[in-house]
Amino acid sequence: MPDDADTCVTLVPIFATLDAEAQLEVAGFARPRRIRKGATLYRQGEHVAQLFVVHQGEAKLTHLRADGHEQVLRTVGPGEVVGEHAFLTGARPDHTVVALEPVTACVFDHRDLGRLTATHPRIAVELLRALSQRLVDAEQRLTTLAGTDVPARLADYLLSLPGRPAEGGIAVVLPMTKREVASYLGTTPESFSRALARLEKDGAIRVSGSEILLTDPDALDARTSAGASRSGGS
């Protein structure tokens, strides 16, 4: 899969700053892997010796808590990377990665990646930069979860999804089950359902299974802003 490997390298920020010759060298170490929908890239607590670059498709990262509940941490799509924390620290992952749809990934063995970072230190710098940005994003998300009500979180989430023009608005599809989206938004399935119903009653959305029509994106945006002044609502 040379073309896919090249695309993976040029898509990913940790490789994108390299010159063309170095990118070609990096692409030579990439191996293709296709993961069917619902399949696992790796599990929480397993030894991970690979870095995965998502080329096509989307996957979710989940954490199994001590009480047995699964928390959705984030999703990753084309150009994003998983497995870098294990490469940098040697620690076993505290999350599981599952394909939400068929995923094509470029895979780098940590051993090969170690050689590449020795030859091209810029890769290690960009890996650290990516982890630092992820920490910033996590802090911002925690602030959002703590400072907005559930309908506002849901409105913001719906606006962040890729949409397509449709009659009466913009159509988006939930990439996860409603229970998983509720977990990602830091709320219960019951509160999520009430927030969904409230937005629909207000005329901002129409719900049809996993597909949601954003009939009034401006109202959703206003809800996001207004929700910042409240917390804990459902």
PDB file of C-alpha atoms in Angstrom:
ATOM      1  CA  MET A   1       0.000   0.000   0.000  1.00  0.00           C
ATOM      2  CA  PRO A   2       2.675   2.562  -0.982  1.00  0.00           C
ATOM      3  CA  ASP A   3       0.205   5.292  -1.913  1.00  0.00           C
ATOM      4  CA  ASP A   4      -1.684   4.894   1.368  1.00  0.00           C
ATOM      5  CA  ALA A   5       1.582   4.923   3.291  1.00  0.00           C
ATOM      6  CA  ASP A   6       2.641   8.128   1.559  1.00  0.00           C
ATOM      7  CA  THR A   7      -0.737   9.688   2.319  1.00  0.00           C
ATOM      8  CA  CYS A   8      -0.512   8.671   5.984  1.00  0.00           C
ATOM      9  CA  VAL A   9       2.873  10.335   6.286  1.00  0.00           C
ATOM     10  CA  THR A  10       1.803  13.592   4.651  1.00  0.00           C
ATOM     11  CA  LEU A  11      -1.470  13.712   6.629  1.00  0.00           C
ATOM     12  CA  VAL A  12       0.020  13.375  10.091  1.00  0.00           C
ATOM     13  CA  PRO A  13       1.479  16.483  11.776  1.00  0.00           C
ATOM     14  CA  ILE A  14       4.306  14.477  13.376  1.00  0.00           C
ATOM     15  CA  PHE A  15       5.605  13.621   9.894  1.00  0.00           C
ATOM     16  CA  ALA A  16       4.336  16.567   7.845  1.00  0.00           C
ATOM     17  CA  THR A  17       7.225  18.868   8.810  1.00  0.00           C
ATOM     18  CA  LEU A  18       9.820  16.475   7.402  1.00  0.00           C
ATOM     19  CA  ASP A  19      11.253  17.099   3.959  1.00  0.00           C
ATOM     20  CA  ALA A  20      10.124  14.956   1.027  1.00  0.00           C
ATOM     21  CA  GLU A  21      13.100  12.588   1.209  1.00  0.00           C
ATOM     22  CA  ALA A  22      12.584  11.945   4.918  1.00  0.00           C
ATOM     23  CA  GLN A  23       8.856  11.427   4.401  1.00  0.00           C
ATOM     24  CA  LEU A  24       9.619   8.834   1.745  1.00  0.00           C
ATOM     25  CA  GLU A  25      11.933   7.067   4.192  1.00  0.00           C
ATOM     26  CA  VAL A  26       9.230   7.081   6.880  1.00  0.00           C
ATOM     27  CA  ALA A  27       6.630   5.759   4.421  1.00  0.00           C
ATOM     28  CA  GLY A  28       8.904   2.789   3.758  1.00  0.00           C
ATOM     29  CA  PHE A  29       8.340   1.598   7.342  1.00  0.00           C
ATOM     30  CA  ALA A  30       4.541   1.879   7.217  1.00  0.00           C
ATOM     31  CA  ARG A  31       2.525  -1.320   6.970  1.00  0.00           C
ATOM     32  CA  PRO A  32      -1.136  -1.428   5.982  1.00  0.00           C
ATOM     33  CA  ARG A  33      -3.824  -2.755   8.261  1.00  0.00           C
ATOM     34  CA  ARG A  34      -7.542  -2.890   7.677  1.00  0.00           C
ATOM     35  CA  ILE A  35      -9.851  -3.159  10.656  1.00  0.00           C
ATOM     36  CA  ARG A  36     -13.494  -4.082  10.272  1.00  0.00           C
ATOM     37  CA  LYS A  37     -16.237  -2.151  12.022  1.00  0.00           C
ATOM     38  CA  GLY A  38     -16.439  -3.172  15.672  1.00  0.00           C
ATOM     39  CA  ALA A  39     -12.983  -4.755  15.722  1.00  0.00           C
ATOM     40  CA  THR A  40     -10.339  -3.739  18.259  1.00  0.00           C
ATOM     41  CA  LEU A  41      -6.947  -2.225  17.425  1.00  0.00           C
ATOM     42  CA  TYR A  42      -5.723  -2.866  20.962  1.00  0.00           C
ATOM     43  CA  ARG A  43      -7.176  -3.229  24.435  1.00  0.00           C
ATOM     44  CA  GLN A  44      -6.691  -1.419  27.714  1.00  0.00           C
ATOM     45  CA  GLY A  45      -3.775  -2.903  29.648  1.00  0.00           C
ATOM     46  CA  GLU A  46      -2.320  -4.822  26.699  1.00  0.00           C
ATOM     47  CA  HIS A  47       1.289  -4.420  25.657  1.00  0.00           C
ATOM     48  CA  VAL A  48       1.279  -2.166  22.590  1.00  0.00           C
ATOM     49  CA  ALA A  49       4.322  -2.130  20.350  1.00  0.00           C
ATOM     50  CA  GLN A  50       2.833  -0.252  17.426  1.00  0.00           C
ATOM     51  CA  LEU A  51       1.760   3.231  16.452  1.00  0.00           C
ATOM     52  CA  PHE A  52      -1.393   3.470  14.339  1.00  0.00           C
ATOM     53  CA  VAL A  53      -2.043   6.266  11.869  1.00  0.00           C
ATOM     54  CA  VAL A  54      -5.688   6.359  10.782  1.00  0.00           C
ATOM     55  CA  HIS A  55      -5.872   6.771   7.019  1.00  0.00           C
ATOM     56  CA  GLN A  56      -9.590   6.169   6.472  1.00  0.00           C
ATOM     57  CA  GLY A  57     -12.501   5.638   8.848  1.00  0.00           C
ATOM     58  CA  GLU A  58     -13.046   6.486  12.497  1.00  0.00           C
ATOM     59  CA  ALA A  59     -12.329   4.770  15.810  1.00  0.00           C
ATOM     60  CA  LYS A  60     -13.231   5.430  19.436  1.00  0.00           C
ATOM     61  CA  LEU A  61     -11.056   5.335  22.544  1.00  0.00           C
ATOM     62  CA  THR A  62     -12.771   4.033  25.665  1.00  0.00           C
ATOM     63  CA  HIS A  63     -11.666   3.529  29.263  1.00  0.00           C
ATOM     64  CA  LEU A  64     -13.087   0.787  31.476  1.00  0.00           C
ATOM     65  CA  ARG A  65     -13.469   2.171  34.984  1.00  0.00           C
ATOM     66  CA  ALA A  66     -13.063   0.175  38.191  1.00  0.00           C
ATOM     67  CA  ASP A  67     -16.858   0.176  38.655  1.00  0.00           C
ATOM     68  CA  GLY A  68     -17.280  -1.616  35.332  1.00  0.00           C
ATOM     69  CA  HIS A  69     -18.608   1.391  33.421  1.00  0.00           C
ATOM     70  CA  GLU A  70     -17.087   2.267  30.055  1.00  0.00           C
ATOM     71  CA  GLN A  71     -16.183   5.922  29.457  1.00  0.00           C
ATOM     72  CA  VAL A  72     -15.785   7.198  25.897  1.00  0.00           C
ATOM     73  CA  LEU A  73     -12.677   9.379  25.870  1.00  0.00           C
ATOM     74  CA  ARG A  74     -12.526  10.610  22.292  1.00  0.00           C
ATOM     75  CA  THR A  75     -12.716   9.597  18.659  1.00  0.00           C
ATOM     76  CA  VAL A  76      -9.954   9.612  16.056  1.00  0.00           C
ATOM     77  CA  GLY A  77     -10.214  10.018  12.292  1.00  0.00           C
ATOM     78  CA  PRO A  78      -7.995  10.360   9.216  1.00  0.00           C
ATOM     79  CA  GLY A  79      -4.556  11.783   9.989  1.00  0.00           C
ATOM     80  CA  GLU A  80      -4.793  11.111  13.732  1.00  0.00           C
ATOM     81  CA  VAL A  81      -2.565   8.769  15.705  1.00  0.00           C
ATOM     82  CA  VAL A  82      -3.007   6.260  18.536  1.00  0.00           C
ATOM     83  CA  GLY A  83      -0.322   4.303  20.349  1.00  0.00           C
ATOM     84  CA  GLU A  84       2.118   7.185  20.697  1.00  0.00           C
ATOM     85  CA  HIS A  85       1.844   7.335  24.496  1.00  0.00           C
ATOM     86  CA  ALA A  86       3.014   3.734  24.771  1.00  0.00           C
ATOM     87  CA  PHE A  87       5.904   4.534  22.422  1.00  0.00           C
ATOM     88  CA  LEU A  88       7.040   7.545  24.445  1.00  0.00           C
ATOM     89  CA  THR A  89       6.567   6.104  27.943  1.00  0.00           C
ATOM     90  CA  GLY A  90       6.592   2.331  27.570  1.00  0.00           C
ATOM     91  CA  ALA A  91       3.399   2.225  29.646  1.00  0.00           C
ATOM     92  CA  ARG A  92       0.491  -0.030  28.808  1.00  0.00           C
ATOM     93  CA  PRO A  93      -2.521   1.920  27.487  1.00  0.00           C
ATOM     94  CA  ASP A  94      -5.349   2.901  29.816  1.00  0.00           C
ATOM     95  CA  HIS A  95      -7.814   2.751  26.933  1.00  0.00           C
ATOM     96  CA  THR A  96      -9.207   0.449  24.264  1.00  0.00           C
ATOM     97  CA  VAL A  97      -9.429   1.443  20.588  1.00  0.00           C
ATOM     98  CA  VAL A  98     -12.400   0.129  18.574  1.00  0.00           C
ATOM     99  CA  ALA A  99     -13.281   0.842  14.939  1.00  0.00           C
ATOM    100  CA  LEU A 100     -16.586   2.712  14.599  1.00  0.00           C
ATOM    101  CA  GLU A 101     -16.556   1.936  10.869  1.00  0.00           C
ATOM    102  CA  PRO A 102     -14.154   0.112   8.569  1.00  0.00           C
ATOM    103  CA  VAL A 103     -10.714   1.608   9.239  1.00  0.00           C
ATOM    104  CA  THR A 104      -7.597   1.616   7.114  1.00  0.00           C
ATOM    105  CA  ALA A 105      -4.491   2.362   9.135  1.00  0.00           C
ATOM    106  CA  CYS A 106      -0.771   2.675   8.531  1.00  0.00           C
ATOM    107  CA  VAL A 107       1.105   0.837  11.267  1.00  0.00           C
ATOM    108  CA  PHE A 108       4.613   1.539  12.535  1.00  0.00           C
ATOM    109  CA  ASP A 109       6.419  -0.822  14.896  1.00  0.00           C
ATOM    110  CA  HIS A 110       7.797   1.045  17.890  1.00  0.00           C
ATOM    111  CA  ARG A 111      11.211  -0.438  17.117  1.00  0.00           C
ATOM    112  CA  ASP A 112      11.187   1.100  13.642  1.00  0.00           C
ATOM    113  CA  LEU A 113       9.795   4.354  15.017  1.00  0.00           C
ATOM    114  CA  GLY A 114      12.671   4.456  17.505  1.00  0.00           C
ATOM    115  CA  ARG A 115      15.165   4.251  14.656  1.00  0.00           C
ATOM    116  CA  LEU A 116      13.329   6.966  12.758  1.00  0.00           C
ATOM    117  CA  THR A 117      13.270   9.348  15.717  1.00  0.00           C
ATOM    118  CA  ALA A 118      17.007   8.797  16.207  1.00  0.00           C
ATOM    119  CA  THR A 119      17.590   9.761  12.570  1.00  0.00           C
ATOM    120  CA  HIS A 120      14.942  12.474  12.506  1.00  0.00           C
ATOM    121  CA  PRO A 121      14.586  13.990  16.019  1.00  0.00           C
ATOM    122  CA  ARG A 122      11.879  16.286  14.665  1.00  0.00           C
ATOM    123  CA  ILE A 123       9.473  13.335  14.827  1.00  0.00           C
ATOM    124  CA  ALA A 124       9.929  13.030  18.611  1.00  0.00           C
ATOM    125  CA  VAL A 125       9.464  16.792  19.015  1.00  0.00           C
ATOM    126  CA  GLU A 126       6.215  16.681  17.051  1.00  0.00           C
ATOM    127  CA  LEU A 127       5.011  13.665  19.057  1.00  0.00           C
ATOM    128  CA  LEU A 128       5.530  15.633  22.256  1.00  0.00           C
ATOM    129  CA  ARG A 129       3.802  18.631  20.718  1.00  0.00           C
ATOM    130  CA  ALA A 130       0.818  16.449  19.778  1.00  0.00           C
ATOM    131  CA  LEU A 131       0.580  15.042  23.310  1.00  0.00           C
ATOM    132  CA  SER A 132       0.809  18.545  24.758  1.00  0.00           C
ATOM    133  CA  GLN A 133      -2.030  19.723  22.518  1.00  0.00           C
ATOM    134  CA  ARG A 134      -4.084  16.723  23.567  1.00  0.00           C
ATOM    135  CA  LEU A 135      -3.653  17.727  27.200  1.00  0.00           C
ATOM    136  CA  VAL A 136      -4.814  21.246  26.366  1.00  0.00           C
ATOM    137  CA  ASP A 137      -7.832  19.830  24.522  1.00  0.00           C
ATOM    138  CA  ALA A 138      -8.645  17.574  27.483  1.00  0.00           C
ATOM    139  CA  GLU A 139      -8.500  20.500  29.893  1.00  0.00           C
ATOM    140  CA  GLN A 140     -10.780  22.554  27.641  1.00  0.00           C
ATOM    141  CA  ARG A 141     -13.210  19.657  27.390  1.00  0.00           C
ATOM    142  CA  LEU A 142     -13.289  19.278  31.173  1.00  0.00           C
ATOM    143  CA  THR A 143     -13.999  22.989  31.476  1.00  0.00           C
ATOM    144  CA  THR A 144     -16.820  22.679  28.955  1.00  0.00           C
ATOM    145  CA  LEU A 145     -18.336  19.678  30.728  1.00  0.00           C
ATOM    146  CA  ALA A 146     -18.209  21.446  34.073  1.00  0.00           C
ATOM    147  CA  GLY A 147     -19.484  24.793  32.835  1.00  0.00           C
ATOM    148  CA  THR A 148     -22.350  23.955  30.463  1.00  0.00           C
ATOM    149  CA  ASP A 149     -25.666  22.169  30.734  1.00  0.00           C
ATOM    150  CA  VAL A 150     -26.383  18.960  28.843  1.00  0.00           C
ATOM    151  CA  PRO A 151     -28.434  20.501  25.990  1.00  0.00           C
ATOM    152  CA  ALA A 152     -25.573  22.952  25.374  1.00  0.00           C
ATOM    153  CA  ARG A 153     -23.002  20.152  25.305  1.00  0.00           C
ATOM    154  CA  LEU A 154     -25.199  18.211  22.907  1.00  0.00           C
ATOM    155  CA  ALA A 155     -25.737  21.254  20.664  1.00  0.00           C
ATOM    156  CA  ASP A 156     -21.988  21.861  20.518  1.00  0.00           C
ATOM    157  CA  TYR A 157     -21.336  18.193  19.748  1.00  0.00           C
ATOM    158  CA  LEU A 158     -23.908  18.079  16.937  1.00  0.00           C
ATOM    159  CA  LEU A 159     -22.409  21.196  15.352  1.00  0.00           C
ATOM    160  CA  SER A 160     -18.961  19.555  15.436  1.00  0.00           C
ATOM    161  CA  LEU A 161     -20.068  16.518  13.411  1.00  0.00           C
ATOM    162  CA  PRO A 162     -19.496  16.379   9.639  1.00  0.00           C
ATOM    163  CA  GLY A 163     -22.749  17.259   7.896  1.00  0.00           C
ATOM    164  CA  ARG A 164     -24.299  17.165   4.448  1.00  0.00           C
ATOM    165  CA  PRO A 165     -26.937  19.454   2.965  1.00  0.00           C
ATOM    166  CA  ALA A 166     -30.418  17.973   3.247  1.00  0.00           C
ATOM    167  CA  GLU A 167     -33.974  19.160   2.759  1.00  0.00           C
ATOM    168  CA  GLY A 168     -34.803  21.363   5.707  1.00  0.00           C
ATOM    169  CA  GLY A 169     -31.318  21.664   7.126  1.00  0.00           C
ATOM    170  CA  ILE A 170     -28.023  19.851   7.579  1.00  0.00           C
ATOM    171  CA  ALA A 171     -27.955  16.102   8.195  1.00  0.00           C
ATOM    172  CA  VAL A 172     -25.447  14.566  10.592  1.00  0.00           C
ATOM    173  CA  VAL A 173     -25.039  10.975  11.729  1.00  0.00           C
ATOM    174  CA  LEU A 174     -24.071  10.002  15.256  1.00  0.00           C
ATOM    175  CA  PRO A 175     -20.829   7.996  14.918  1.00  0.00           C
ATOM    176  CA  MET A 176     -21.561   6.103  18.147  1.00  0.00           C
ATOM    177  CA  THR A 177     -24.609   4.781  19.939  1.00  0.00           C
ATOM    178  CA  LYS A 178     -26.606   7.315  21.931  1.00  0.00           C
ATOM    179  CA  ARG A 179     -25.370   5.700  25.141  1.00  0.00           C
ATOM    180  CA  GLU A 180     -21.766   6.163  23.980  1.00  0.00           C
ATOM    181  CA  VAL A 181     -22.372   9.771  22.973  1.00  0.00           C
ATOM    182  CA  ALA A 182     -23.880  10.376  26.414  1.00  0.00           C
ATOM    183  CA  SER A 183     -20.734   8.915  27.980  1.00  0.00           C
ATOM    184  CA  TYR A 184     -18.541  11.119  25.806  1.00  0.00           C
ATOM    185  CA  LEU A 185     -20.532  14.182  26.861  1.00  0.00           C
ATOM    186  CA  GLY A 186     -20.161  13.263  30.520  1.00  0.00           C
ATOM    187  CA  THR A 187     -23.823  12.602  31.213  1.00  0.00           C
ATOM    188  CA  THR A 188     -26.288   9.751  31.646  1.00  0.00           C
ATOM    189  CA  PRO A 189     -28.309   8.176  28.809  1.00  0.00           C
ATOM    190  CA  GLU A 190     -31.465   9.512  30.459  1.00  0.00           C
ATOM    191  CA  SER A 191     -30.178  13.100  30.576  1.00  0.00           C
ATOM    192  CA  PHE A 192     -28.938  12.751  27.010  1.00  0.00           C
ATOM    193  CA  SER A 193     -32.376  11.602  25.829  1.00  0.00           C
ATOM    194  CA  ARG A 194     -34.038  14.526  27.604  1.00  0.00           C
ATOM    195  CA  ALA A 195     -31.577  16.972  26.021  1.00  0.00           C
ATOM    196  CA  LEU A 196     -32.214  15.459  22.596  1.00  0.00           C
ATOM    197  CA  ALA A 197     -35.964  15.759  23.124  1.00  0.00           C
ATOM    198  CA  ARG A 198     -35.626  19.352  24.312  1.00  0.00           C
ATOM    199  CA  LEU A 199     -33.651  20.413  21.240  1.00  0.00           C
ATOM    200  CA  GLU A 200     -36.196  18.668  19.028  1.00  0.00           C
ATOM    201  CA  LYS A 201     -39.130  20.313  20.846  1.00  0.00           C
ATOM    202  CA  ASP A 202     -37.436  23.703  20.408  1.00  0.00           C
ATOM    203  CA  GLY A 203     -37.298  23.094  16.644  1.00  0.00           C
ATOM    204  CA  ALA A 204     -33.521  23.046  16.425  1.00  0.00           C
ATOM    205  CA  ILE A 205     -33.254  19.405  15.300  1.00  0.00           C
ATOM    206  CA  ARG A 206     -35.268  16.456  13.993  1.00  0.00           C
ATOM    207  CA  VAL A 207     -34.233  12.988  15.113  1.00  0.00           C
ATOM    208  CA  SER A 208     -34.512   9.837  13.013  1.00  0.00           C
ATOM    209  CA  GLY A 209     -32.552   7.051  14.645  1.00  0.00           C
ATOM    210  CA  SER A 210     -28.851   7.816  14.429  1.00  0.00           C
ATOM    211  CA  GLU A 211     -29.423  10.530  11.806  1.00  0.00           C
ATOM    212  CA  ILE A 212     -30.193  14.002  13.074  1.00  0.00           C
ATOM    213  CA  LEU A 213     -31.320  16.900  10.923  1.00  0.00           C
ATOM    214  CA  LEU A 214     -30.024  20.233  12.159  1.00  0.00           C
ATOM    215  CA  THR A 215     -33.000  22.365  11.208  1.00  0.00           C
ATOM    216  CA  ASP A 216     -31.751  25.503  12.972  1.00  0.00           C
ATOM    217  CA  PRO A 217     -27.940  25.552  13.389  1.00  0.00           C
ATOM    218  CA  ASP A 218     -28.085  29.160  14.611  1.00  0.00           C
ATOM    219  CA  ALA A 219     -30.356  28.107  17.480  1.00  0.00           C
ATOM    220  CA  LEU A 220     -27.921  25.313  18.356  1.00  0.00           C
ATOM    221  CA  ASP A 221     -25.053  27.792  18.367  1.00  0.00           C
ATOM    222  CA  ALA A 222     -27.048  30.128  20.597  1.00  0.00           C
ATOM    223  CA  ARG A 223     -27.853  27.231  22.904  1.00  0.00           C
ATOM    224  CA  THR A 224     -24.120  26.457  23.171  1.00  0.00           C
ATOM    225  CA  SER A 225     -23.348  30.020  24.188  1.00  0.00           C
ATOM    226  CA  ALA A 226     -26.279  30.290  26.599  1.00  0.00           C
ATOM    227  CA  GLY A 227     -25.435  26.951  28.194  1.00  0.00           C
ATOM    228  CA  ALA A 228     -22.079  28.276  29.312  1.00  0.00           C
ATOM    229  CA  SER A 229     -23.881  30.373  31.920  1.00  0.00           C
ATOM    230  CA  ARG A 230     -25.555  27.311  33.434  1.00  0.00           C
ATOM    231  CA  SER A 231     -24.279  23.964  34.647  1.00  0.00           C
ATOM    232  CA  GLY A 232     -25.713  20.617  35.583  1.00  0.00           C
ATOM    233  CA  GLY A 233     -28.910  21.073  33.583  1.00  0.00           C
ATOM    234  CA  SER A 234     -30.594  18.225  31.774  1.00  0.00           C
TER     235      SER A 234
END
